[in-house]
Short mmCIF file of C-alpha atoms in Angstrom, two decimals:
data_model
loop_
_atom_site.label_atom_id
_atom_site.label_comp_id
_atom_site.label_asym_id
_atom_site.label_seq_id
_atom_site.Cartn_x
_atom_site.Cartn_y
_atom_site.Cartn_z
CA UNK Q 1 -73.79 -5.74 77.26
CA UNK Q 2 -73.10 -3.70 80.20
CA UNK Q 3 -69.56 -3.30 81.21
CA UNK Q 4 -68.70 -3.16 76.66
CA UNK Q 5 -71.59 -0.19 76.51
CA UNK Q 6 -69.56 1.48 80.56
CA UNK Q 7 -65.88 0.37 78.79
CA UNK Q 8 -66.99 3.06 75.68
CA UNK Q 9 -68.45 5.12 78.15
CA UNK Q 10 -65.16 5.99 79.69
CA UNK Q 11 -62.81 6.65 76.87
CA UNK Q 12 -61.61 9.87 76.05
CA UNK Q 13 -63.31 12.13 73.53
CA UNK Q 14 -60.69 12.84 71.16
CA UNK Q 15 -58.27 9.22 70.87
CA UNK Q 16 -61.61 6.66 71.78
CA UNK Q 17 -58.04 4.99 73.24
CA UNK Q 18 -59.34 2.45 76.68
CA UNK Q 19 -56.48 3.14 78.07
CA UNK Q 20 -57.38 7.37 78.49
CA UNK Q 21 -60.74 8.95 79.63
CA UNK Q 22 -61.47 12.50 79.60
CA UNK Q 23 -60.11 13.50 82.05
CA UNK Q 24 -56.53 11.31 81.19
CA UNK Q 25 -56.89 12.96 77.99
CA UNK Q 26 -57.51 16.13 79.34
CA UNK Q 27 -53.94 16.22 81.35
CA UNK Q 28 -51.59 14.57 78.31
CA UNK Q 29 -53.55 17.02 75.99
CA UNK Q 30 -52.36 19.92 78.28
CA UNK Q 31 -48.63 18.00 78.92
CA UNK Q 32 -48.47 18.23 74.78
CA UNK Q 33 -49.53 21.80 74.58
CA UNK Q 34 -46.40 22.41 77.94
CA UNK Q 35 -43.96 21.45 75.78
CA UNK Q 36 -45.11 22.27 72.13
CA UNK Q 37 -45.20 26.33 72.98
CA UNK Q 38 -41.95 25.30 75.06
CA UNK Q 39 -40.53 23.53 72.42
CA UNK Q 40 -41.21 26.96 70.36
CA UNK Q 41 -40.52 29.50 73.10
CA UNK Q 42 -36.82 27.95 72.35
CA UNK Q 43 -36.19 28.44 69.02
CA UNK Q 44 -37.80 31.94 69.63
CA UNK Q 45 -34.33 32.98 71.96
CA UNK Q 46 -32.64 31.07 69.98
CA UNK Q 47 -33.52 33.55 66.82
CA UNK Q 48 -33.03 36.40 69.44
CA UNK Q 49 -30.16 35.44 70.11
CA UNK Q 50 -28.83 35.22 67.06
CA UNK Q 51 -30.78 38.52 66.11
CA UNK Q 52 -28.52 40.43 69.45
CA UNK Q 53 -26.18 38.97 68.08
CA UNK Q 54 -25.59 40.70 64.83
CA UNK Q 55 -26.95 43.83 66.38
CA UNK Q 56 -23.95 43.99 69.01
CA UNK Q 57 -21.27 43.03 66.26
CA UNK Q 58 -22.47 45.44 63.91
CA UNK Q 59 -22.22 47.85 65.76
CA UNK Q 60 -18.59 46.94 68.05
CA UNK Q 61 -17.18 46.24 64.14
CA UNK Q 62 -18.79 50.18 62.86
CA UNK Q 63 -17.80 51.18 66.43
CA UNK Q 64 -13.88 49.87 66.05
CA UNK Q 65 -13.17 50.52 62.39
CA UNK Q 66 -14.89 55.43 63.56
CA UNK Q 67 -11.47 54.14 66.47
CA UNK Q 68 -9.04 52.74 63.48
CA UNK Q 69 -9.84 55.51 61.15
CA UNK Q 70 -9.75 58.68 64.46
CA UNK Q 71 -6.18 57.11 64.72
CA UNK Q 72 -5.51 57.68 60.03
CA UNK Q 73 -6.91 61.42 60.38
CA UNK Q 74 -4.90 61.65 64.00
CA UNK Q 75 -1.80 60.79 62.25
CA UNK Q 76 -2.49 62.66 58.90
CA UNK Q 77 -2.27 66.32 60.81
CA UNK Q 78 0.43 65.28 62.67
CA UNK Q 79 2.92 64.28 59.32
CA UNK Q 80 1.37 65.84 56.49
CA UNK Q 81 -0.04 69.10 58.66
CA UNK Q 82 2.09 69.14 61.56
CA UNK Q 83 1.95 72.66 62.45
CA UNK Q 84 -2.22 72.07 63.12
CA UNK Q 85 -1.94 69.19 64.64
CA UNK Q 86 -2.48 69.94 68.69
CA UNK Q 87 -5.36 73.04 67.96
CA UNK Q 88 -6.22 70.02 65.90
CA UNK Q 89 -6.92 67.14 67.50
CA UNK Q 90 -9.90 68.30 70.08
CA UNK Q 91 -12.56 69.11 67.38
CA UNK Q 92 -10.87 65.74 65.27
CA UNK Q 93 -11.78 64.26 68.13
CA UNK Q 94 -15.32 65.91 69.08
CA UNK Q 95 -16.23 65.23 65.95
CA UNK Q 96 -15.54 61.99 65.95
CA UNK Q 97 -17.37 60.98 69.04
CA UNK Q 98 -20.17 61.91 67.53
CA UNK Q 99 -20.69 59.82 64.69
CA UNK Q 100 -20.53 56.96 67.21
CA UNK Q 101 -23.35 58.40 69.46
CA UNK Q 102 -25.31 59.30 66.23
CA UNK Q 103 -24.84 55.72 65.14
CA UNK Q 104 -25.35 53.40 68.78
CA UNK Q 105 -28.31 56.89 69.11
CA UNK Q 106 -32.39 55.41 69.53
CA UNK Q 107 -33.45 58.40 67.44
CA UNK Q 108 -32.34 60.14 63.29
CA UNK Q 109 -28.73 61.74 64.27
CA UNK Q 110 -28.88 64.18 61.64
CA UNK Q 111 -28.99 66.66 62.67
CA UNK Q 112 -26.75 67.00 65.71
CA UNK Q 113 -24.08 65.32 62.54
CA UNK Q 114 -24.75 68.19 60.82
CA UNK Q 115 -23.87 70.22 62.86
CA UNK Q 116 -21.06 68.94 63.96
CA UNK Q 117 -19.65 68.87 61.19
CA UNK Q 118 -20.56 72.02 59.99
CA UNK Q 119 -19.28 73.84 63.37
CA UNK Q 120 -15.38 71.43 62.67
CA UNK Q 121 -15.19 72.93 59.58
CA UNK Q 122 -15.63 75.75 60.45
CA UNK Q 123 -13.14 75.94 64.04
CA UNK Q 124 -10.81 74.58 61.65
CA UNK Q 125 -10.04 77.59 59.57
CA UNK Q 126 -8.07 80.13 62.13
CA UNK Q 127 -6.20 76.59 63.00
CA UNK Q 128 -5.76 75.77 58.88
CA UNK Q 129 -5.84 80.17 57.69
CA UNK Q 130 -2.99 80.45 60.25
CA UNK Q 131 -1.08 77.20 60.02
CA UNK Q 132 -0.90 75.97 56.42
CA UNK Q 133 -2.18 78.72 53.94
CA UNK Q 134 -0.83 82.53 54.94
CA UNK Q 135 1.98 83.88 53.04
CA UNK Q 136 3.55 85.08 56.11
CA UNK Q 137 3.88 80.67 57.45
CA UNK Q 138 4.04 79.01 53.85
CA UNK Q 139 7.08 81.51 52.22
CA UNK Q 140 9.02 82.20 56.20
CA UNK Q 141 8.32 86.17 56.02
CA UNK Q 142 9.26 88.72 59.22
CA UNK Q 143 6.38 90.89 58.08
CA UNK Q 144 3.51 90.02 60.81
CA UNK Q 145 6.41 90.95 63.63
CA UNK Q 146 8.03 93.67 62.02
CA UNK Q 147 4.56 95.37 62.34
CA UNK Q 148 2.75 94.54 65.09
CA UNK Q 149 6.17 93.58 67.52
CA UNK Q 150 4.98 90.37 67.75
CA UNK Q 151 5.18 86.79 66.95
CA UNK Q 152 3.25 85.51 63.66
CA UNK Q 153 0.85 83.17 65.97
CA UNK Q 154 0.28 85.34 68.90
CA UNK Q 155 -1.20 88.69 66.42
CA UNK Q 156 -3.07 85.47 64.06
CA UNK Q 157 -4.14 84.35 67.17
CA UNK Q 158 -5.73 86.69 68.02
CA UNK Q 159 -9.35 86.48 69.94
CA UNK Q 160 -10.80 89.05 67.30
CA UNK Q 161 -8.83 87.71 64.26
CA UNK Q 162 -9.63 84.45 64.53
CA UNK Q 163 -13.16 85.31 65.90
CA UNK Q 164 -13.60 87.25 62.08
CA UNK Q 165 -11.50 84.43 60.56
CA UNK Q 166 -14.41 82.37 62.27
CA UNK Q 167 -17.31 85.23 60.97
CA UNK Q 168 -15.48 85.42 56.39
CA UNK Q 169 -16.02 81.46 56.76
CA UNK Q 170 -19.82 81.60 55.33
CA UNK Q 171 -18.61 84.24 52.51
CA UNK Q 172 -15.34 82.51 51.81
CA UNK Q 173 -15.78 79.09 51.15
CA UNK Q 174 -12.49 78.26 52.13
CA UNK Q 175 -12.82 74.80 51.91
CA UNK Q 176 -15.37 74.42 48.08
CA UNK Q 177 -17.70 72.10 48.67
CA UNK Q 178 -16.03 69.62 49.87
CA UNK Q 179 -18.17 70.22 53.66
CA UNK Q 180 -21.22 70.38 52.36
CA UNK Q 181 -20.43 67.60 50.46
CA UNK Q 182 -18.98 65.71 53.73
CA UNK Q 183 -21.49 66.15 55.77
CA UNK Q 184 -24.35 65.46 53.39
CA UNK Q 185 -23.15 61.90 52.32
CA UNK Q 186 -21.77 61.77 55.71
CA UNK Q 187 -25.39 62.30 57.21
CA UNK Q 188 -26.41 59.80 54.94
CA UNK Q 189 -24.12 57.47 56.08
CA UNK Q 190 -24.40 57.11 60.00
CA UNK Q 191 -28.52 58.02 59.36
CA UNK Q 192 -28.45 54.48 57.35
CA UNK Q 193 -26.41 52.14 59.45
CA UNK Q 194 -27.82 54.24 63.14
CA UNK Q 195 -32.15 53.33 61.41
CA UNK Q 196 -30.25 49.29 60.50
CA UNK Q 197 -28.68 48.89 64.48
CA UNK Q 198 -32.50 49.71 64.97
CA UNK Q 199 -33.78 47.54 63.33
CA UNK Q 200 -31.50 44.86 64.45
CA UNK Q 201 -32.78 45.41 67.40
CA UNK Q 202 -35.95 46.60 67.38
CA UNK Q 203 -36.29 42.17 65.09
CA UNK Q 204 -35.50 41.25 68.98
CA UNK Q 205 -38.74 42.98 69.97
CA UNK Q 206 -40.88 42.12 68.12
CA UNK Q 207 -40.17 38.25 68.70
CA UNK Q 208 -39.56 38.57 72.12
CA UNK Q 209 -43.83 39.27 71.43
CA UNK Q 210 -43.68 35.98 70.70
CA UNK Q 211 -42.92 34.55 74.39
CA UNK Q 212 -45.50 36.35 75.32
CA UNK Q 213 -47.90 33.70 72.88
CA UNK Q 214 -49.98 31.09 73.49
CA UNK Q 215 -51.90 27.82 71.97
CA UNK Q 216 -55.87 29.05 72.70
CA UNK Q 217 -56.66 27.17 69.64
CA UNK Q 218 -59.14 24.48 70.89
CA UNK Q 219 -58.42 22.50 67.31
CA UNK Q 220 -54.50 23.38 67.56
CA UNK Q 221 -54.79 21.87 71.28
CA UNK Q 222 -56.62 18.44 70.49
CA UNK Q 223 -54.55 17.66 67.34
CA UNK Q 224 -51.12 17.64 70.05
CA UNK Q 225 -52.85 15.58 72.12
CA UNK Q 226 -53.71 13.60 68.90
CA UNK Q 227 -49.74 13.36 67.29
CA UNK Q 228 -48.07 13.29 70.65
CA UNK Q 229 -50.24 10.75 72.60
CA UNK Q 230 -53.23 8.71 70.87
CA UNK Q 231 -51.28 6.03 69.74
CA UNK Q 232 -49.95 5.36 73.64
CA UNK Q 233 -54.30 6.04 74.60
CA UNK Q 234 -54.80 3.26 71.72
CA UNK Q 235 -52.16 0.63 73.16
CA UNK Q 236 -49.16 1.01 70.77
CA UNK Q 237 -45.78 1.50 71.10
CA UNK Q 238 -46.24 4.70 70.96
CA UNK Q 239 -42.84 5.83 73.05
CA UNK Q 240 -40.80 4.36 70.32
CA UNK Q 241 -42.57 5.62 66.75
CA UNK Q 242 -43.30 9.08 65.99
CA UNK Q 243 -45.61 10.22 63.95
CA UNK Q 244 -45.72 10.55 60.13
CA UNK Q 245 -44.01 13.89 58.62
CA UNK Q 246 -47.40 14.57 57.22
CA UNK Q 247 -49.24 14.64 60.62
CA UNK Q 248 -46.16 16.42 61.81
CA UNK Q 249 -46.41 18.67 59.16
CA UNK Q 250 -49.52 19.21 59.74
CA UNK Q 251 -50.24 19.92 62.92
CA UNK Q 252 -47.05 22.53 63.04
CA UNK Q 253 -48.58 24.27 60.57
CA UNK Q 254 -51.88 24.63 62.32
CA UNK Q 255 -51.21 25.60 66.09
CA UNK Q 256 -48.41 28.22 64.49
CA UNK Q 257 -50.94 30.03 63.03
CA UNK Q 258 -51.62 32.08 66.53
CA UNK Q 259 -47.32 33.14 66.27
CA UNK Q 260 -47.51 33.99 62.85
CA UNK Q 261 -50.48 36.28 63.55
CA UNK Q 262 -48.74 38.11 65.98
CA UNK Q 263 -46.09 37.72 64.37
CA UNK Q 264 -46.29 39.45 61.36
CA UNK Q 265 -47.53 42.43 60.91
CA UNK Q 266 -44.37 43.66 62.94
CA UNK Q 267 -42.48 41.24 60.92
CA UNK Q 268 -43.24 42.26 56.84
CA UNK Q 269 -43.17 45.90 58.41
CA UNK Q 270 -39.20 44.75 60.04
CA UNK Q 271 -37.61 42.95 56.29
CA UNK Q 272 -39.05 45.29 54.02
CA UNK Q 273 -37.85 47.96 55.99
CA UNK Q 274 -34.31 45.98 56.54
CA UNK Q 275 -33.36 44.71 53.61
CA UNK Q 276 -32.63 47.70 51.47
CA UNK Q 277 -31.15 49.57 54.20
CA UNK Q 278 -28.36 46.57 54.41
CA UNK Q 279 -28.11 47.27 51.40
CA UNK Q 280 -27.62 51.10 51.29
CA UNK Q 281 -25.37 50.58 54.18
CA UNK Q 282 -22.93 47.42 52.37
CA UNK Q 283 -22.47 49.96 48.69
CA UNK Q 284 -19.59 52.21 47.47
CA UNK Q 285 -21.27 55.00 49.28
CA UNK Q 286 -22.72 53.54 52.71
CA UNK Q 287 -20.68 53.64 56.30
CA UNK Q 288 -18.17 51.42 56.16
CA UNK Q 289 -16.75 53.50 52.67
CA UNK Q 290 -17.47 56.95 54.23
CA UNK Q 291 -15.43 55.68 57.14
CA UNK Q 292 -12.80 54.96 55.51
CA UNK Q 293 -12.51 57.40 53.34
CA UNK Q 294 -12.76 60.48 56.05
CA UNK Q 295 -9.58 61.66 56.09
CA UNK Q 296 -8.30 61.83 53.07
CA UNK Q 297 -11.43 64.02 52.82
CA UNK Q 298 -10.81 66.96 55.72
CA UNK Q 299 -6.95 66.62 53.80
CA UNK Q 300 -8.40 67.57 50.24
CA UNK Q 301 -10.04 69.75 52.09
CA UNK Q 302 -6.72 71.87 53.76
CA UNK Q 303 -5.39 70.91 49.67
CA UNK Q 304 -8.13 73.23 48.68
CA UNK Q 305 -7.93 76.20 51.29
CA UNK Q 306 -3.45 75.84 50.37
CA UNK Q 307 -4.25 76.06 46.08
CA UNK Q 308 -6.59 78.94 46.94
CA UNK Q 309 -4.42 80.52 49.20
CA UNK Q 310 -3.69 84.41 48.28
CA UNK Q 311 -6.98 84.67 47.13
CA UNK Q 312 -8.26 83.88 50.53
CA UNK Q 313 -5.60 86.70 52.15
CA UNK Q 314 -6.90 89.06 50.22
CA UNK Q 315 -10.48 88.48 51.16
CA UNK Q 316 -9.31 88.09 54.56
CA UNK Q 317 -7.10 90.99 55.21
CA UNK Q 318 -9.16 94.21 54.90
CA UNK Q 319 -11.67 92.87 56.75
CA UNK Q 320 -10.41 90.98 59.71
CA UNK Q 321 -6.58 93.45 59.95
CA UNK Q 322 -8.97 95.94 60.70
CA UNK Q 323 -11.02 93.88 63.20
CA UNK Q 324 -7.44 93.10 64.21
CA UNK Q 325 -5.89 96.61 64.68
CA UNK Q 326 -8.64 97.53 66.43
CA UNK Q 327 -8.89 95.24 69.23
CA UNK Q 328 -4.76 96.63 69.11
CA UNK Q 329 -5.59 100.48 69.63
CA UNK Q 330 -7.46 99.62 72.12
CA UNK Q 331 -5.61 97.45 74.01
CA UNK Q 332 -2.76 100.57 73.50
CA UNK Q 333 -5.28 103.92 74.41
CA UNK Q 334 -4.71 101.40 77.84
#
C-alpha cells in the first residue's frame, strides 16, 4: 500500500505516466517546446525567403524594363531624330536613372521625379527647336548665315539664345499637354511600384519579428508535452504512432495564438495596403505599361512641337532674337 502511494507520487502531474516523474516531464516539455519553436521559425524563414525573393525579382524586372525602354528611346532619337540625338542622350539617361532610383527609394519619390521630368522637357526644347522645328533647319534655307555670318548651329546655340528659349518654355508650351500628362502618369505609376516594392520588403521584416517570439503560455507547453511524450510516459508505443489529427490541430491552434497575436496588427496593415497596390501596378496605367510606352510619349511631344512649329517661330523670334542680337553687339564692341 505504501509502495503504491509512493509510486503514484513519482508520476508527473501532466501525463500521469509511470515512466515519467515531474522532473522528467519538465525536461520533455522543454524539448517539445524547443522543437515546436524551431519548426515554426523554420517556416517563418521560408516565408521570409519567398517575400524577399518576390521583392528582388520584381525590382530586377522593373529595372530591366527601364533599361530596355531607355535603349528604345535612345534608338528612336538616333534614327528618327538624328540631329537631336547627341544633345539628347544625357537628358534621356538622367530621366531614366531618376526613374530607377525612384523605384528603389525608401521614401515616396514623387517630387524628385516630377522635377527631373519637368527639367527634361525644358532642356529638350532648345534642342528640338534648333534641330526639328526651326524653319532654317526644316527648309534648309541660308537666311541665318546671311544675317549673322555664322552657321545655324552657332547662331541657335549661342548661350543667350538657348537661355531665352528655356525661359519662354512655360509660356510657349511647345510640347502641348504631353509633359504634364506624362509627368502625372509617370509619377503615379512609379510611386505605386515603389510602395509595392517597399511593402514586399516590409512583409519580410514583419515576419522577421516573429523569430523573436517564443512559447510562454503554460497551457501550450503542457499541450505540447501531452501530444508528443505522454504516450511514452504511459508505456505506449508512442515512437511509432503519431497524435491524431484532431489533437494535433487543437494544439497547433492554441500554441500559434502567441505568434498570430504578434503578427496580426502588422500583417493586417500590410495585406490591406498590398492587395490594391498589385492591382494598380499591373493595370493598363501601371508602371509596366508606362515604362513600355515612354519612348512613344516622348516622340509625341516632339511631333506636337513640329506641328505647331510656325507658331512657335513667331512667338520665339521677337524676344529671343532681341536677346541674341544684344549679346552679339556686346561681343562685337570688344
